[in-house]
Amino acid sequence: IPTTDVSTAASTVVLGACPDTPPKLVGPLQVDFFTRRTLDEVRKELKGSLQEGGRYKPTECISKHKVAIIIPFRNRYEHLVHWLHYLHPILRRQQLDYGVYVINQDGDGIFNRAKLMNVGFVETQKYDSYECFVFSDIDLVPIDDRNLYRCFDKPRHLAVAMDKFNFQLPYNTYFGGVSSLSKAQYMRINGFPNTYWGWGGEDDDIYKRIVFRGMSISRPDSVIGKYKMVKHKRDLHNEPNPKNPDKLGHTQSTMDQDGINSLKYTVKKVEKDVLYTFITVDVDAPK
Ligand code: UDH
Ligand code: NGS
């Protein structure tokens, strides 16, 4: 069905909707993190196809999927370069209309992954009418491009077979690494918790929210859902927090008060690169 006329001086091209299955996917991919890459090299590789701010939409058809990719971040520039080098071409082949948003925690207070993802949900909607949100750690690269970075009927867990877990789930209800939720799915669970400071448990809280709101999750199979993780040491100011596991016993009663409806933060700076939009935020972190 023709939906848009793109008129040029010479001709008119009529674009239809992109097919449900993107035609140029290749399946398994070669991924390595030994190659030294710089941001400048990756910019040169990719800039012809991207719009300022890390935006892309297919030129050959109208995408059905407008997706904000949200990355919680602080001081992982080496990982960012690998992620951008691998992910942009994959997302392009998936024919998504997408933007990459790096949500950078300002200062050196305790890290808060889930709160940064909430900030990403709110801030990205100021840039476009996003209906789908993919939340991704910076150190995870899919090694099969059939793992679609879009939303499904259910909240989706994408990182199901990571190399560090021997290409298996560490446990059945694991929801960490990479996930996608539509705007409606996300609002139904009041977003993510803001109160998990430091490492651990916030992904389990999100899983519980989904179940407590009567939903279940979907996943790709363990062949398509394979990932490589960039190996790294534990970060400073993101120590395992012993209070976090205990909080999981109270998710059902706390989730209505702790979430997108209680989110407070201050945007300090927004920088648009051709590869991404970099949003630095003060999340009022304890020291
Ligand atoms: N993140 C940052 N900066 C930080 C902390 C976390 O950008 O200082 C982001 C980043 O997107 C990362 C995600 O939050 O991928 C998850 O944090 P994480 O990588 O600390 O979690 P993971 O479970 O590692 O991957 C925990 C430490 C493992 C130490 C293993 C030593 N062999
Ligand atoms: C669980 C954590 C999750 C974490 C998962 C995998 O124990 O947040 O391990 O961790 N839950 C709690 O701490 C309550 S990993 O092996 O990647 O370090 O995602």
GROMACS .gro file of C-alpha atoms and ligand atoms in nm:
model
  338
    1ILE     CA    1   0.000   0.000   0.000
    2PRO     CA    2   0.161   0.327  -0.104
    3THR     CA    3   0.183   0.555   0.196
    4THR     CA    4   0.424   0.834   0.112
    5ASP     CA    5   0.532   1.023  -0.196
    6VAL     CA    6   0.893   1.128  -0.200
    7SER     CA    7   0.910   1.383  -0.477
    8THR     CA    8   1.235   1.478  -0.640
    9ALA     CA    9   1.288   1.696  -0.939
   10ALA     CA   10   1.336   1.396  -1.165
   11SER     CA   11   1.093   1.138  -1.033
   12THR     CA   12   0.849   1.034  -0.765
   13VAL     CA   13   0.924   0.725  -0.555
   14VAL     CA   14   0.634   0.565  -0.375
   15LEU     CA   15   0.733   0.389  -0.051
   16GLY     CA   16   0.534   0.102   0.096
   17ALA     CA   17   0.551  -0.047   0.443
   18CYS     CA   18   0.860  -0.257   0.520
   19PRO     CA   19   0.795  -0.634   0.522
   20ASP     CA   20   0.742  -0.814   0.857
   21THR     CA   21   1.062  -1.011   0.805
   22PRO     CA   22   1.352  -0.785   0.703
   23PRO     CA   23   1.491  -0.929   0.377
   24LYS     CA   24   1.862  -0.855   0.423
   25LEU     CA   25   1.934  -1.028   0.753
   26VAL     CA   26   2.231  -1.263   0.741
   27GLY     CA   27   2.193  -1.468   1.064
   28PRO     CA   28   2.507  -1.553   1.265
   29LEU     CA   29   2.769  -1.276   1.283
   30GLN     CA   30   3.143  -1.255   1.348
   31VAL     CA   31   3.199  -1.039   1.653
   32ASP     CA   32   3.528  -0.972   1.830
   33PHE     CA   33   3.650  -0.714   2.076
   34PHE     CA   34   4.022  -0.760   2.010
   35THR     CA   35   4.024  -0.519   1.720
   36ARG     CA   36   4.113  -0.169   1.840
   37ARG     CA   37   3.855   0.077   1.718
   38THR     CA   38   3.823   0.450   1.767
   39LEU     CA   39   3.506   0.656   1.768
   40ASP     CA   40   3.640   0.849   1.470
   41GLU     CA   41   3.688   0.533   1.265
   42VAL     CA   42   3.336   0.418   1.347
   43ARG     CA   43   3.201   0.763   1.253
   44LYS     CA   44   3.374   0.734   0.916
   45GLU     CA   45   3.232   0.384   0.862
   46LEU     CA   46   2.876   0.483   0.938
   47LYS     CA   47   2.814   0.852   0.895
   48GLY     CA   48   2.678   0.832   0.538
   49SER     CA   49   2.379   0.631   0.653
   50LEU     CA   50   2.296   0.808   0.981
   51GLN     CA   51   2.126   1.133   1.076
   52GLU     CA   52   2.258   1.355   1.355
   53GLY     CA   53   2.187   1.212   1.700
   54GLY     CA   54   2.231   0.847   1.596
   55ARG     CA   55   1.906   0.837   1.397
   56TYR     CA   56   1.821   0.612   1.105
   57LYS     CA   57   1.519   0.514   0.904
   58PRO     CA   58   1.508   0.293   0.599
   59THR     CA   59   1.505   0.467   0.261
   60GLU     CA   60   1.355   0.168   0.081
   61CYS     CA   61   1.030   0.139   0.280
   62ILE     CA   62   0.839   0.285   0.574
   63SER     CA   63   0.936   0.111   0.897
   64LYS     CA   64   0.657  -0.014   1.123
   65HIS     CA   65   0.889   0.013   1.423
   66LYS     CA   66   0.991   0.345   1.574
   67VAL     CA   67   1.237   0.244   1.843
   68ALA     CA   68   1.438   0.435   2.103
   69ILE     CA   69   1.748   0.239   2.204
   70ILE     CA   70   1.836   0.338   2.560
   71ILE     CA   71   2.181   0.266   2.707
   72PRO     CA   72   2.261   0.330   3.076
   73PHE     CA   73   2.616   0.458   3.083
   74ARG     CA   74   2.913   0.594   3.271
   75ASN     CA   75   3.277   0.580   3.169
   76ARG     CA   76   3.260   0.288   2.926
   77TYR     CA   77   3.387   0.458   2.610
   78GLU     CA   78   3.573   0.154   2.481
   79HIS     CA   79   3.254  -0.053   2.502
   80LEU     CA   80   3.054   0.224   2.337
   81VAL     CA   81   3.279   0.214   2.030
   82HIS     CA   82   3.236  -0.164   1.988
   83TRP     CA   83   2.861  -0.138   2.044
   84LEU     CA   84   2.816   0.134   1.782
   85HIS     CA   85   3.039  -0.043   1.530
   86TYR     CA   86   2.832  -0.361   1.548
   87LEU     CA   87   2.482  -0.243   1.631
   88HIS     CA   88   2.418   0.031   1.375
   89PRO     CA   89   2.458  -0.202   1.075
   90ILE     CA   90   2.241  -0.467   1.244
   91LEU     CA   91   1.965  -0.220   1.330
   92ARG     CA   92   1.976  -0.087   0.974
   93ARG     CA   93   1.935  -0.436   0.830
   94GLN     CA   94   1.640  -0.483   1.064
   95GLN     CA   95   1.474  -0.185   0.888
   96LEU     CA   96   1.399  -0.005   1.211
   97ASP     CA   97   1.324   0.366   1.241
   98TYR     CA   98   1.546   0.417   1.544
   99GLY     CA   99   1.761   0.645   1.756
  100VAL     CA  100   2.047   0.558   1.992
  101TYR     CA  101   2.040   0.739   2.327
  102VAL     CA  102   2.324   0.706   2.575
  103ILE     CA  103   2.206   0.809   2.922
  104ASN     CA  104   2.520   0.913   3.105
  105GLN     CA  105   2.515   0.933   3.485
  106ASP     CA  106   2.683   1.257   3.594
  107GLY     CA  107   2.933   1.259   3.882
  108ASP     CA  108   3.081   0.969   4.074
  109GLY     CA  109   2.796   0.881   4.309
  110ILE     CA  110   2.659   0.527   4.322
  111PHE     CA  111   2.542   0.401   3.982
  112ASN     CA  112   2.171   0.340   3.917
  113ARG     CA  113   2.103   0.140   3.601
  114ALA     CA  114   1.722   0.124   3.623
  115LYS     CA  115   1.678   0.492   3.707
  116LEU     CA  116   1.889   0.586   3.403
  117MET     CA  117   1.663   0.370   3.188
  118ASN     CA  118   1.357   0.553   3.328
  119VAL     CA  119   1.525   0.882   3.238
  120GLY     CA  120   1.580   0.745   2.888
  121PHE     CA  121   1.212   0.659   2.855
  122VAL     CA  122   1.107   1.016   2.942
  123GLU     CA  123   1.381   1.205   2.758
  124THR     CA  124   1.366   1.015   2.427
  125GLN     CA  125   0.998   1.101   2.387
  126LYS     CA  126   1.103   1.466   2.360
  127TYR     CA  127   1.284   1.379   2.036
  128ASP     CA  128   1.023   1.170   1.857
  129SER     CA  129   0.696   0.983   1.904
  130TYR     CA  130   0.864   0.660   2.014
  131GLU     CA  131   0.629   0.371   2.086
  132CYS     CA  132   0.896   0.110   2.158
  133PHE     CA  133   1.196   0.114   2.390
  134VAL     CA  134   1.492  -0.121   2.383
  135PHE     CA  135   1.707  -0.107   2.697
  136SER     CA  136   2.060  -0.233   2.643
  137ASP     CA  137   2.376  -0.264   2.845
  138ILE     CA  138   2.672  -0.111   2.663
  139ASP     CA  139   2.882  -0.428   2.680
  140LEU     CA  140   2.642  -0.664   2.499
  141VAL     CA  141   2.655  -0.729   2.125
  142PRO     CA  142   2.415  -0.977   1.961
  143ILE     CA  143   2.585  -1.231   1.738
  144ASP     CA  144   2.279  -1.304   1.522
  145ASP     CA  145   2.097  -1.024   1.343
  146ARG     CA  146   1.767  -1.215   1.349
  147ASN     CA  147   1.736  -1.104   1.712
  148LEU     CA  148   1.499  -0.815   1.641
  149TYR     CA  149   1.542  -0.492   1.840
  150ARG     CA  150   1.174  -0.409   1.840
  151CYS     CA  151   0.867  -0.460   2.057
  152PHE     CA  152   0.638  -0.760   2.072
  153ASP     CA  153   0.298  -0.850   2.219
  154LYS     CA  154   0.473  -0.914   2.549
  155PRO     CA  155   0.769  -0.746   2.719
  156ARG     CA  156   1.071  -0.912   2.562
  157HIS     CA  157   1.400  -1.038   2.699
  158LEU     CA  158   1.660  -1.039   2.421
  159ALA     CA  159   1.988  -1.137   2.591
  160VAL     CA  160   1.901  -1.502   2.646
  161ALA     CA  161   2.227  -1.675   2.555
  162MET     CA  162   2.532  -1.480   2.667
  163ASP     CA  163   2.883  -1.618   2.625
  164LYS     CA  164   2.960  -1.548   2.993
  165PHE     CA  165   2.672  -1.778   3.093
  166ASN     CA  166   2.786  -2.048   2.850
  167PHE     CA  167   2.510  -1.942   2.605
  168GLN     CA  168   2.232  -2.028   2.850
  169LEU     CA  169   2.004  -1.836   3.083
  170PRO     CA  170   2.163  -1.810   3.430
  171TYR     CA  171   1.812  -1.871   3.572
  172ASN     CA  172   1.466  -1.890   3.421
  173THR     CA  173   1.337  -1.551   3.532
  174TYR     CA  174   1.655  -1.363   3.430
  175PHE     CA  175   1.559  -1.035   3.260
  176GLY     CA  176   1.899  -0.860   3.249
  177GLY     CA  177   2.120  -0.731   2.971
  178VAL     CA  178   1.887  -0.633   2.688
  179SER     CA  179   1.506  -0.604   2.690
  180SER     CA  180   1.227  -0.430   2.501
  181LEU     CA  181   0.893  -0.290   2.614
  182SER     CA  182   0.629  -0.096   2.427
  183LYS     CA  183   0.515   0.231   2.579
  184ALA     CA  184   0.194   0.064   2.697
  185GLN     CA  185   0.376  -0.232   2.853
  186TYR     CA  186   0.619   0.002   3.026
  187MET     CA  187   0.341   0.227   3.164
  188ARG     CA  188   0.147  -0.074   3.287
  189ILE     CA  189   0.433  -0.160   3.526
  190ASN     CA  190   0.491   0.204   3.631
  191GLY     CA  191   0.828   0.185   3.454
  192PHE     CA  192   1.134   0.061   3.637
  193PRO     CA  193   1.237   0.109   4.002
  194ASN     CA  194   1.443   0.420   4.089
  195THR     CA  195   1.568   0.290   4.422
  196TYR     CA  196   1.814   0.015   4.329
  197TRP     CA  197   2.146   0.192   4.391
  198GLY     CA  198   2.458  -0.005   4.304
  199TRP     CA  199   2.475  -0.347   4.146
  200GLY     CA  200   2.210  -0.618   4.150
  201GLY     CA  201   1.841  -0.691   4.160
  202GLU     CA  202   1.686  -0.414   3.950
  203ASP     CA  203   1.637  -0.650   3.655
  204ASP     CA  204   1.466  -0.903   3.883
  205ASP     CA  205   1.239  -0.626   4.012
  206ILE     CA  206   1.139  -0.540   3.655
  207TYR     CA  207   1.059  -0.907   3.588
  208LYS     CA  208   0.840  -0.917   3.900
  209ARG     CA  209   0.656  -0.601   3.796
  210ILE     CA  210   0.571  -0.763   3.464
  211VAL     CA  211   0.433  -1.074   3.633
  212PHE     CA  212   0.243  -0.877   3.901
  213ARG     CA  213   0.067  -0.685   3.623
  214GLY     CA  214  -0.052  -1.009   3.466
  215MET     CA  215   0.192  -1.019   3.177
  216SER     CA  216   0.453  -1.274   3.077
  217ILE     CA  217   0.769  -1.227   2.873
  218SER     CA  218   0.872  -1.342   2.528
  219ARG     CA  219   1.220  -1.439   2.415
  220PRO     CA  220   1.400  -1.539   2.096
  221ASP     CA  221   1.532  -1.895   2.096
  222SER     CA  222   1.881  -1.963   2.225
  223VAL     CA  223   2.034  -1.978   1.877
  224ILE     CA  224   1.905  -1.637   1.768
  225GLY     CA  225   1.944  -1.493   2.118
  226LYS     CA  226   2.323  -1.531   2.140
  227TYR     CA  227   2.540  -1.246   2.271
  228LYS     CA  228   2.904  -1.165   2.331
  229MET     CA  229   2.993  -0.948   2.629
  230VAL     CA  230   3.298  -0.724   2.637
  231LYS     CA  231   3.497  -0.852   2.934
  232HIS     CA  232   3.558  -0.596   3.204
  233LYS     CA  233   3.634  -0.550   3.570
  234ARG     CA  234   3.380  -0.435   3.824
  235ASP     CA  235   3.328  -0.058   3.796
  236LEU     CA  236   3.397   0.189   4.072
  237HIS     CA  237   3.087   0.312   4.256
  238ASN     CA  238   2.873   0.021   4.139
  239GLU     CA  239   2.939  -0.232   4.414
  240PRO     CA  240   2.684  -0.506   4.485
  241ASN     CA  241   2.435  -0.349   4.725
  242PRO     CA  242   2.331  -0.593   4.999
  243LYS     CA  243   2.003  -0.402   5.045
  244ASN     CA  244   1.891  -0.476   4.689
  245PRO     CA  245   1.808  -0.849   4.717
  246ASP     CA  246   1.588  -0.777   5.021
  247LYS     CA  247   1.388  -0.518   4.828
  248LEU     CA  248   1.267  -0.786   4.590
  249GLY     CA  249   1.036  -0.925   4.856
  250HIS     CA  250   0.839  -0.598   4.848
  251THR     CA  251   0.808  -0.525   4.478
  252GLN     CA  252   0.435  -0.590   4.472
  253SER     CA  253   0.365  -0.320   4.731
  254THR     CA  254   0.636  -0.071   4.628
  255MET     CA  255   0.595  -0.076   4.249
  256ASP     CA  256   0.302   0.166   4.248
  257GLN     CA  257   0.503   0.432   4.436
  258ASP     CA  258   0.849   0.371   4.295
  259GLY     CA  259   0.867   0.410   3.920
  260ILE     CA  260   0.801   0.647   3.635
  261ASN     CA  261   0.547   0.832   3.855
  262SER     CA  262   0.815   0.919   4.114
  263LEU     CA  263   1.111   0.984   3.882
  264LYS     CA  264   1.319   1.296   3.960
  265TYR     CA  265   1.638   1.399   3.780
  266THR     CA  266   1.806   1.694   3.613
  267VAL     CA  267   1.941   1.696   3.259
  268LYS     CA  268   2.286   1.858   3.265
  269LYS     CA  269   2.383   1.839   2.900
  270VAL     CA  270   2.272   1.696   2.566
  271GLU     CA  271   2.530   1.627   2.295
  272LYS     CA  272   2.437   1.508   1.949
  273ASP     CA  273   2.693   1.300   1.767
  274VAL     CA  274   2.621   1.140   1.433
  275LEU     CA  275   2.641   0.801   1.610
  276TYR     CA  276   2.426   0.874   1.919
  277THR     CA  277   2.258   1.131   2.140
  278PHE     CA  278   2.449   1.161   2.468
  279ILE     CA  279   2.236   1.281   2.758
  280THR     CA  280   2.416   1.358   3.083
  281VAL     CA  281   2.189   1.349   3.388
  282ASP     CA  282   2.210   1.414   3.758
  283VAL     CA  283   2.013   1.133   3.925
  284ASP     CA  284   2.081   1.259   4.278
  285ALA     CA  285   2.305   0.966   4.362
  286PRO     CA  286   2.425   0.899   4.715
  287LYS     CA  287   2.804   0.902   4.748
  288UDH     N1  288   2.732   0.075   3.348
  288UDH     C1  289   2.818   0.176   3.306
  288UDH     N2  290   2.912   0.224   3.390
  288UDH     C2  291   2.926   0.176   3.516
  288UDH     C3  292   2.841   0.072   3.559
  288UDH     C4  293   2.747   0.023   3.473
  288UDH     O1  294   2.809   0.223   3.191
  288UDH     O2  295   3.015   0.225   3.588
  288UDH     C5  296   2.621   0.031   3.260
  288UDH     C6  297   2.670  -0.038   3.133
  288UDH     O3  298   2.576  -0.019   3.030
  288UDH     C7  299   2.672  -0.182   3.179
  288UDH     C8  300   2.544  -0.188   3.261
  288UDH     O4  301   2.539  -0.063   3.326
  288UDH     O5  302   2.674  -0.271   3.071
  288UDH     C9  303   2.538  -0.302   3.361
  288UDH     O6  304   2.643  -0.293   3.456
  288UDH     P1  305   2.757  -0.401   3.476
  288UDH     O7  306   2.829  -0.418   3.345
  288UDH     O8  307   2.836  -0.362   3.595
  288UDH     O9  308   2.687  -0.534   3.509
  288UDH     P2  309   2.751  -0.671   3.486
  288UDH    O10  310   2.659  -0.762   3.558
  288UDH    O11  311   2.898  -0.669   3.556
  288UDH    O12  312   2.778  -0.693   3.342
  288UDH    C10  313   2.912  -0.666   3.694
  288UDH    C11  314   3.059  -0.668   3.731
  288UDH    C12  315   3.123  -0.794   3.689
  288UDH    C13  316   3.266  -0.804   3.731
  288UDH    C14  317   3.325  -0.928   3.673
  288UDH    C15  318   3.472  -0.940   3.694
  288UDH     N3  319   3.521  -1.052   3.619
  289NGS     C1  320   2.144  -1.198   4.011
  289NGS     C2  321   2.117  -1.052   4.030
  289NGS     C3  322   2.079  -0.988   3.898
  289NGS     C4  323   2.190  -1.014   3.797
  289NGS     C5  324   2.215  -1.163   3.785
  289NGS     C6  325   2.329  -1.198   3.692
  289NGS     O1  326   2.185  -1.254   4.132
  289NGS     O2  327   2.060  -0.850   3.915
  289NGS     O3  328   2.246  -1.216   3.915
  289NGS     O4  329   2.445  -1.137   3.738
  289NGS     N1  330   2.008  -1.037   4.129
  289NGS     C7  331   2.028  -0.992   4.253
  289NGS     O5  332   2.135  -0.952   4.292
  289NGS     C8  333   1.909  -0.992   4.345
  289NGS     S1  334   2.582  -1.155   3.664
  289NGS     O6  335   2.614  -1.297   3.662
  289NGS     O7  336   2.567  -1.097   3.530
  289NGS     O8  337   2.684  -1.080   3.740
  289NGS     O9  338   2.156  -0.964   3.669
   0.00000   0.00000   0.00000
